Tab-separated table of C-alpha atoms in Angstrom:
chain	number	residue	atom	x	y	z
O	219	MET	CA	0.000	0.000	0.000
O	220	ALA	CA	1.315	3.465	-0.991
O	221	LYS	CA	4.639	2.495	-2.561
O	222	ASN	CA	7.661	4.695	-1.911
O	223	SER	CA	8.417	7.197	-4.650
O	224	LYS	CA	11.673	6.233	-6.363
O	225	ASN	CA	13.063	9.542	-7.518
O	226	SER	CA	11.319	12.457	-5.865
O	227	ARG	CA	13.369	12.614	-2.675
O	228	ASN	CA	16.670	12.563	-4.579
O	229	SER	CA	15.516	15.304	-6.955
O	230	GLY	CA	14.065	17.464	-4.187
O	231	ARG	CA	10.528	17.077	-5.457
O	232	LEU	CA	8.134	15.394	-3.064
O	233	LYS	CA	5.063	13.369	-3.929
O	234	VAL	CA	2.331	14.079	-1.386
O	235	ALA	CA	-1.060	12.414	-0.942
O	236	MET	CA	-3.411	14.938	0.693
O	237	ILE	CA	-6.481	13.306	2.307
O	238	ALA	CA	-9.235	15.850	2.953
O	239	PRO	CA	-12.459	15.214	4.904
O	240	PRO	CA	-15.469	14.041	2.838
O	241	TRP	CA	-17.834	16.868	3.804
O	242	PHE	CA	-17.106	19.736	1.386
O	243	GLU	CA	-15.366	20.266	-1.946
O	244	ILE	CA	-11.766	21.486	-2.204
O	245	PRO	CA	-11.916	24.463	-1.955
O	246	PRO	CA	-15.407	24.876	-0.446
O	247	SER	CA	-17.842	27.312	-2.053
O	248	GLY	CA	-18.945	28.518	1.386
O	249	TYR	CA	-18.292	27.231	4.893
O	250	GLY	CA	-15.490	24.666	5.270
O	251	GLY	CA	-12.379	25.821	7.101
O	252	ILE	CA	-10.456	22.532	6.870
O	253	GLU	CA	-11.214	22.170	3.179
O	254	ALA	CA	-10.155	25.770	2.533
O	255	MET	CA	-6.856	25.110	4.318
O	256	CYS	CA	-6.289	21.910	2.274
O	257	ALA	CA	-6.807	23.836	-0.966
O	258	VAL	CA	-4.448	26.652	0.010
O	259	LEU	CA	-1.780	24.196	1.176
O	260	THR	CA	-2.062	22.072	-1.968
O	261	ASP	CA	-1.551	25.063	-4.239
O	262	GLY	CA	1.287	26.326	-2.042
O	263	LEU	CA	3.104	22.988	-2.278
O	264	VAL	CA	2.600	22.864	-6.048
O	265	ASN	CA	4.073	26.369	-6.251
O	266	LEU	CA	7.139	25.000	-4.446
O	267	GLY	CA	7.506	22.368	-7.164
O	268	HIS	CA	5.989	19.355	-5.410
O	269	GLU	CA	3.470	16.870	-6.814
O	270	VAL	CA	0.280	16.726	-4.743
O	271	THR	CA	-2.667	14.382	-5.191
O	272	VAL	CA	-5.802	15.433	-3.326
O	273	ILE	CA	-8.103	12.616	-2.152
O	274	SER	CA	-11.501	14.190	-1.497
O	275	ALA	CA	-15.221	14.236	-2.231
O	276	GLY	CA	-16.744	16.141	-5.130
O	277	ALA	CA	-14.876	18.303	-7.602
O	278	ASN	CA	-11.283	19.472	-7.324
O	279	GLY	CA	-10.511	23.178	-7.571
O	280	THR	CA	-6.812	22.997	-6.709
O	281	ARG	CA	-3.696	22.825	-8.863
O	282	GLY	CA	-3.019	19.312	-7.615
O	283	GLN	CA	-4.055	15.995	-9.106
O	284	HIS	CA	-7.257	14.456	-7.779
O	285	VAL	CA	-8.751	11.172	-6.633
O	286	GLN	CA	-12.482	11.338	-5.894
O	287	THR	CA	-14.043	9.237	-3.134
O	288	TYR	CA	-17.656	10.490	-3.236
O	289	ALA	CA	-19.099	12.086	-6.367
O	290	THR	CA	-20.970	14.510	-4.100
O	291	PRO	CA	-19.637	15.979	-0.834
O	292	GLN	CA	-21.415	14.569	2.216
O	293	TRP	CA	-22.166	17.857	4.005
O	294	GLU	CA	-25.761	16.824	4.789
O	295	ARG	CA	-24.370	13.943	6.901
O	296	ILE	CA	-21.375	15.771	8.347
O	297	GLY	CA	-19.757	13.783	11.139
O	298	GLY	CA	-21.336	10.494	10.060
O	299	LEU	CA	-19.273	7.400	10.880
O	300	GLN	CA	-20.372	5.412	7.812
O	301	GLU	CA	-19.413	8.253	5.467
O	302	GLU	CA	-16.049	8.652	7.174
O	303	LEU	CA	-15.285	4.915	6.922
O	304	PHE	CA	-16.267	4.725	3.241
O	305	HIS	CA	-14.110	7.761	2.531
O	306	MET	CA	-11.084	6.217	4.235
O	307	ALA	CA	-11.596	2.855	2.521
O	308	ALA	CA	-11.678	4.630	-0.842
O	309	ALA	CA	-8.546	6.568	0.124
O	310	ALA	CA	-6.764	3.334	1.076
O	311	ARG	CA	-7.632	1.780	-2.286
O	312	ALA	CA	-6.309	4.850	-4.093
O	313	LEU	CA	-3.064	4.765	-2.101
O	314	ASP	CA	-2.547	1.126	-3.181
O	315	ARG	CA	-1.994	2.401	-6.715
O	316	MET	CA	0.123	5.448	-5.883
O	317	GLU	CA	3.822	6.157	-5.430
O	318	VAL	CA	4.200	8.824	-2.727
O	319	ASP	CA	6.756	10.056	-0.229
O	320	ILE	CA	4.277	11.042	2.464
O	321	VAL	CA	0.563	10.881	3.255
O	322	HIS	CA	-0.867	14.046	4.803
O	323	ASN	CA	-4.240	13.424	6.390
O	324	HIS	CA	-6.911	15.906	7.541
O	325	SER	CA	-9.717	13.434	8.188
O	326	LEU	CA	-10.609	11.745	11.472
O	327	GLY	CA	-10.004	8.215	10.219
O	328	GLY	CA	-6.665	8.855	8.548
O	329	SER	CA	-4.601	7.591	11.461
O	330	LEU	CA	-6.173	4.163	10.967
O	331	LEU	CA	-4.265	3.840	7.682
O	332	ALA	CA	-0.869	4.582	9.176
O	333	ARG	CA	0.066	1.090	10.392
O	334	GLY	CA	-0.511	-0.404	6.947
O	335	LEU	CA	1.590	2.122	5.019
O	336	SER	CA	5.273	1.852	4.147
O	337	VAL	CA	5.570	5.655	3.923
O	338	PRO	CA	5.150	8.207	6.730
O	339	THR	CA	1.647	9.388	7.600
O	340	VAL	CA	1.114	12.736	9.262
O	341	SER	CA	-2.211	14.197	10.354
O	342	THR	CA	-2.969	17.846	10.956
O	343	LEU	CA	-5.374	17.922	13.888
O	344	HIS	CA	-7.997	20.622	13.443
O	345	GLY	CA	-10.049	20.228	16.610
O	346	PRO	CA	-9.651	20.301	20.399
O	347	LEU	CA	-7.834	17.380	22.018
O	348	THR	CA	-9.276	17.145	25.498
O	349	ASP	CA	-10.864	13.882	26.699
O	350	GLU	CA	-11.942	11.445	23.941
O	351	PRO	CA	-10.203	13.026	20.911
O	352	GLY	CA	-6.855	12.992	22.704
O	353	ASP	CA	-7.365	9.403	23.869
O	354	TYR	CA	-8.105	8.349	20.281
O	355	TYR	CA	-4.854	9.770	18.913
O	356	ARG	CA	-2.830	8.279	21.790
O	357	LEU	CA	-3.806	4.785	20.606
O	358	PHE	CA	-1.541	5.085	17.569
O	359	GLU	CA	1.628	5.723	19.584
O	360	LYS	CA	4.451	5.945	17.002
O	361	SER	CA	2.637	4.651	13.910
O	362	ALA	CA	1.203	8.073	13.074
O	363	SER	CA	2.615	11.563	13.557
O	364	TYR	CA	0.660	14.742	14.218
O	365	ILE	CA	0.912	18.432	13.433
O	366	ALA	CA	-0.728	21.035	15.663
O	367	LEU	CA	-2.180	24.349	14.537
O	368	SER	CA	-1.037	26.143	17.690
O	369	ASP	CA	0.890	25.590	20.888
O	370	SER	CA	-2.390	26.053	22.740
O	371	GLN	CA	-3.896	23.076	20.931
O	372	ARG	CA	-0.768	21.018	21.502
O	373	SER	CA	-0.792	21.690	25.239
O	374	GLY	CA	-4.178	19.965	25.499
O	375	ALA	CA	-2.513	16.615	24.736
O	376	ASP	CA	1.238	17.039	24.965
O	377	ASP	CA	1.876	13.298	25.199
O	378	ILE	CA	0.762	12.281	21.692
O	379	ASN	CA	3.238	11.898	18.830
O	380	TRP	CA	3.611	15.534	17.748
O	381	CYS	CA	6.184	16.320	15.076
O	382	ALA	CA	5.540	20.036	14.397
O	383	THR	CA	3.327	23.061	14.985
O	384	VAL	CA	2.254	24.842	11.792
O	385	PRO	CA	-0.284	27.695	11.905
O	386	ASN	CA	-2.901	27.842	9.185
O	387	GLY	CA	-2.393	30.189	6.259
O	388	VAL	CA	-4.329	32.046	3.589
O	389	GLN	CA	-3.476	33.399	0.162
O	390	VAL	CA	-3.046	36.967	1.387
O	391	ALA	CA	-3.123	38.396	-2.143
O	392	ASP	CA	-6.716	37.148	-2.495
O	393	TYR	CA	-7.871	39.515	0.259
O	394	THR	CA	-8.720	43.159	-0.392
O	395	TYR	CA	-6.667	45.606	1.648
O	396	ARG	CA	-8.212	48.895	2.758
O	397	ALA	CA	-6.535	51.413	5.016
O	398	GLN	CA	-9.701	53.499	5.437
O	399	LYS	CA	-12.239	51.648	7.566
O	400	GLU	CA	-15.956	52.186	8.115
O	401	GLU	CA	-17.537	52.771	11.511
O	402	TRP	CA	-18.875	49.299	12.264
O	403	ALA	CA	-17.536	46.087	13.751
O	404	LEU	CA	-17.796	42.645	12.154
O	405	PHE	CA	-18.562	39.226	13.586
O	406	LEU	CA	-17.742	36.404	11.169
O	407	GLY	CA	-18.029	32.717	12.029
O	408	ARG	CA	-20.528	30.064	13.063
O	409	CYS	CA	-23.760	30.707	14.929
O	410	THR	CA	-22.803	28.810	18.088
O	411	PRO	CA	-22.471	29.876	21.738
O	412	ASP	CA	-18.736	29.133	21.911
O	413	LYS	CA	-18.046	31.707	19.179
O	414	GLY	CA	-19.566	34.408	21.396
O	415	MET	CA	-21.761	36.192	18.865
O	416	HIS	CA	-24.125	37.341	21.618
O	417	LEU	CA	-21.146	38.850	23.433
O	418	ALA	CA	-19.995	40.592	20.262
O	419	ILE	CA	-23.397	42.286	19.979
O	420	ASP	CA	-23.353	43.367	23.621
O	421	ILE	CA	-19.779	44.675	23.341
O	422	ALA	CA	-20.454	46.722	20.210
O	423	ARG	CA	-23.701	48.108	21.612
O	424	ALA	CA	-22.061	49.128	24.888
O	425	ALA	CA	-19.325	50.932	22.921
O	426	GLY	CA	-21.882	52.713	20.736
O	427	MET	CA	-20.708	51.053	17.516
O	428	LYS	CA	-22.820	49.271	14.915
O	429	ILE	CA	-22.085	45.622	14.229
O	430	ARG	CA	-22.723	43.358	11.249
O	431	LEU	CA	-23.127	39.609	11.779
O	432	ALA	CA	-22.078	37.163	9.063
O	433	ALA	CA	-22.450	33.575	10.213
O	434	LYS	CA	-23.276	30.048	9.153
O	435	CYS	CA	-26.646	29.093	10.646
O	436	ASN	CA	-28.218	25.967	9.122
O	437	GLU	CA	-27.845	23.159	11.675
O	438	PRO	CA	-30.507	22.713	14.405
O	439	PRO	CA	-28.280	23.794	17.330
O	440	GLU	CA	-27.217	26.866	15.373
O	441	LYS	CA	-30.806	27.791	14.641
O	442	GLU	CA	-31.778	27.354	18.278
O	443	TYR	CA	-28.932	29.603	19.442
O	444	PHE	CA	-29.995	32.226	16.924
O	445	ARG	CA	-33.614	32.039	18.097
O	446	THR	CA	-32.833	32.343	21.795
O	447	GLU	CA	-29.750	34.604	21.913
O	448	ILE	CA	-29.337	36.505	18.643
O	449	ALA	CA	-32.804	37.337	17.309
O	450	PRO	CA	-33.828	39.136	20.535
O	451	ARG	CA	-30.731	41.332	20.254
O	452	LEU	CA	-31.287	42.443	16.630
O	453	ASP	CA	-32.084	46.135	16.185
O	454	ALA	CA	-31.110	49.076	14.007
O	455	ASP	CA	-27.524	48.902	15.258
O	456	VAL	CA	-27.199	45.135	14.671
O	457	GLU	CA	-27.439	43.793	11.116
O	458	TRP	CA	-27.845	40.071	10.444
O	459	LEU	CA	-26.337	38.998	7.092
O	460	GLY	CA	-26.345	35.202	7.402
O	461	GLU	CA	-23.636	33.142	5.745
O	462	VAL	CA	-21.375	35.013	3.323
O	463	HIS	CA	-18.486	33.922	1.134
O	464	GLY	CA	-16.487	34.956	-1.898
O	465	HIS	CA	-16.380	38.640	-2.824
O	466	ALA	CA	-19.028	39.570	-0.258
O	467	LYS	CA	-16.880	38.115	2.506
O	468	THR	CA	-13.657	39.838	1.473
O	469	GLU	CA	-15.542	43.158	1.147
O	470	LEU	CA	-16.872	42.864	4.681
O	471	LEU	CA	-13.468	41.998	6.064
O	472	SER	CA	-11.743	44.916	4.372
O	473	ARG	CA	-14.341	47.564	5.246
O	474	ALA	CA	-14.933	46.679	8.910
O	475	LYS	CA	-13.421	48.821	11.636
O	476	CYS	CA	-12.398	45.622	13.380
O	477	LEU	CA	-13.200	41.944	13.756
O	478	LEU	CA	-14.770	41.072	17.104
O	479	PHE	CA	-13.666	37.602	18.237
O	480	PRO	CA	-14.972	37.051	21.797
O	481	ILE	CA	-14.607	33.270	21.797
O	482	LEU	CA	-15.696	31.265	24.835
O	483	TRP	CA	-13.618	28.129	24.254
O	484	GLU	CA	-10.001	27.127	23.668
O	485	GLU	CA	-10.148	27.342	19.891
O	486	PRO	CA	-7.148	25.582	18.293
O	487	PHE	CA	-6.905	28.153	15.500
O	488	GLY	CA	-9.320	30.847	14.363
O	489	LEU	CA	-8.853	31.140	10.593
O	490	VAL	CA	-11.048	34.238	10.486
O	491	MET	CA	-8.441	36.119	12.515
O	492	ILE	CA	-5.790	35.830	9.805
O	493	GLU	CA	-8.383	36.586	7.121
O	494	ALA	CA	-9.058	39.859	8.942
O	495	LEU	CA	-5.353	40.653	9.262
O	496	ALA	CA	-4.875	39.968	5.542
O	497	SER	CA	-7.550	42.626	4.937
O	498	GLY	CA	-5.758	45.135	7.144
O	499	THR	CA	-8.457	44.784	9.787
O	500	PRO	CA	-7.448	44.575	13.477
O	501	VAL	CA	-8.752	41.776	15.694
O	502	LEU	CA	-10.275	42.403	19.106
O	503	ALA	CA	-10.467	39.120	20.985
O	504	LEU	CA	-10.719	37.404	24.329
O	505	ARG	CA	-7.587	35.657	25.574
O	506	ARG	CA	-8.582	32.078	24.763
O	507	GLY	CA	-7.013	29.272	22.745
O	508	SER	CA	-4.658	30.374	19.970
O	509	VAL	CA	-5.560	34.084	20.158
O	510	PRO	CA	-2.266	35.205	21.806
O	511	GLU	CA	-0.318	33.265	19.157
O	512	VAL	CA	-2.089	34.983	16.264
O	513	VAL	CA	-2.815	38.530	17.454
O	514	GLU	CA	0.103	40.779	18.424
O	515	HIS	CA	-1.393	42.831	21.237
O	516	GLY	CA	-1.270	46.543	20.470
O	517	VAL	CA	0.114	45.918	16.959
O	518	THR	CA	-2.432	43.860	15.007
O	519	GLY	CA	-5.243	43.923	17.544
O	520	ILE	CA	-6.177	44.042	21.194
O	521	ILE	CA	-6.437	41.022	23.513
O	522	CYS	CA	-8.597	41.299	26.621
O	523	ASP	CA	-9.634	39.064	29.501
O	524	THR	CA	-13.258	40.217	29.816
O	525	ALA	CA	-16.072	41.461	27.623
O	526	GLU	CA	-16.079	44.715	29.575
O	527	GLN	CA	-12.429	45.289	28.654
O	528	LEU	CA	-13.247	44.630	24.996
O	529	THR	CA	-15.899	47.350	25.153
O	530	TYR	CA	-13.281	49.910	26.175
O	531	ALA	CA	-10.811	48.493	23.633
O	532	LEU	CA	-13.319	48.978	20.836
O	533	LYS	CA	-13.154	52.720	21.462
O	534	GLU	CA	-9.366	52.619	20.941
O	535	VAL	CA	-9.202	50.379	17.879
O	536	SER	CA	-8.366	53.326	15.595
O	537	ASP	CA	-4.885	53.289	17.151
O	538	ILE	CA	-4.109	50.009	15.338
O	539	ASP	CA	-2.398	50.570	11.975
O	540	PRO	CA	-4.051	48.551	9.151
O	541	ARG	CA	-0.728	48.364	7.306
O	542	LYS	CA	0.871	46.485	10.187
O	543	CYS	CA	-2.023	44.006	10.163
O	544	ARG	CA	-1.493	43.277	6.476
O	545	GLN	CA	2.285	43.095	6.866
O	546	ALA	CA	1.944	40.598	9.717
O	547	ALA	CA	-0.392	38.455	7.610
O	548	VAL	CA	2.137	38.358	4.764
O	549	ARG	CA	5.075	37.665	7.067
O	550	ARG	CA	3.469	35.067	9.326
O	551	PHE	CA	0.384	33.561	7.688
O	552	ASP	CA	0.677	33.681	3.916
O	553	ALA	CA	0.106	30.398	2.085
O	554	SER	CA	3.739	30.346	0.964
O	555	VAL	CA	4.899	30.468	4.602
O	556	MET	CA	2.561	27.625	5.592
O	557	ALA	CA	3.630	25.478	2.623
O	558	THR	CA	7.322	25.973	3.426
O	559	ARG	CA	6.747	24.925	7.039
O	560	TYR	CA	4.870	21.802	5.960
O	561	GLU	CA	7.600	20.955	3.461
O	562	ALA	CA	10.141	21.076	6.306
O	563	ALA	CA	7.924	18.815	8.458
O	564	TYR	CA	7.557	16.333	5.596
O	565	ARG	CA	11.296	16.139	4.980
O	566	ASP	CA	11.999	15.663	8.663
O	567	LEU	CA	9.550	12.750	8.872
O	568	ILE	CA	10.899	11.135	5.708
O	569	ALA	CA	14.472	11.428	6.984
O	570	ARG	CA	13.467	9.724	10.227
């Protein structure tokens, strides 16, 4: 299964099998943070001269080669065990016919393939690792290696087989930069309590600033949260936009005075934060999860410990220079930076 590539390591060119989850296309047309990251990384690796084969559901919109597991992405059954197992079985069959140097997995079941492969398997872990998720990954001991998105995520299970920490990246050039901002704050994310949308509304209102809400809201728990916590707060100073993507999303990010990110959980990595920075938009966030690793306090945003502190910070957000936000995004989170870091992790695993 997954025969070693004969020439790529000697020539410097790596052959990478990239296993994405089965839920959305690569890249996704709307919501799908993991799939978006897989697409950006694939193109970044191709730009570095490597050969990447994406194993995913639906159509392929990357510059890599493609093996399709499902003809249609399984977003209506997201999280389903049967769909995950079928996807991994199809991936295993595809790997039987491939010559690769490394398998890079982003799906829950990818670690199950590791023991049967003669090439290294590395999984980027995209979720929290407390309790059951951490116990699952510990079962594989040395047969699979793992990459964290942040040191915060890694600290939740520091005894599993980590090999690197690589922050997510975006194609910064795809984001519109504006130095002149409008007088409203933006919330962008999912309509769930842990994202703190209700707090974002309360913070903006207390500071006397309008806020626009752009969020995915189509699953039953999301709809219930909207009904009980968000709808009662809507008024002239709070605009509900629903889910946005594409040009509409980049316009919002570039025009907003700031991104409000009052998360209420230890988020491994908030992709929306670097999307805001790429747009020259400062991030105002609570000190949870990866926030201190992404936002440079006083330079690209303001980090606070309470919602009340964020209210006062919102009045001072004009002190943050949009140019420094964009420059930090290019320097730290551009797709080329992420791809180079993954290339180094791949080579280290292959050498070992």
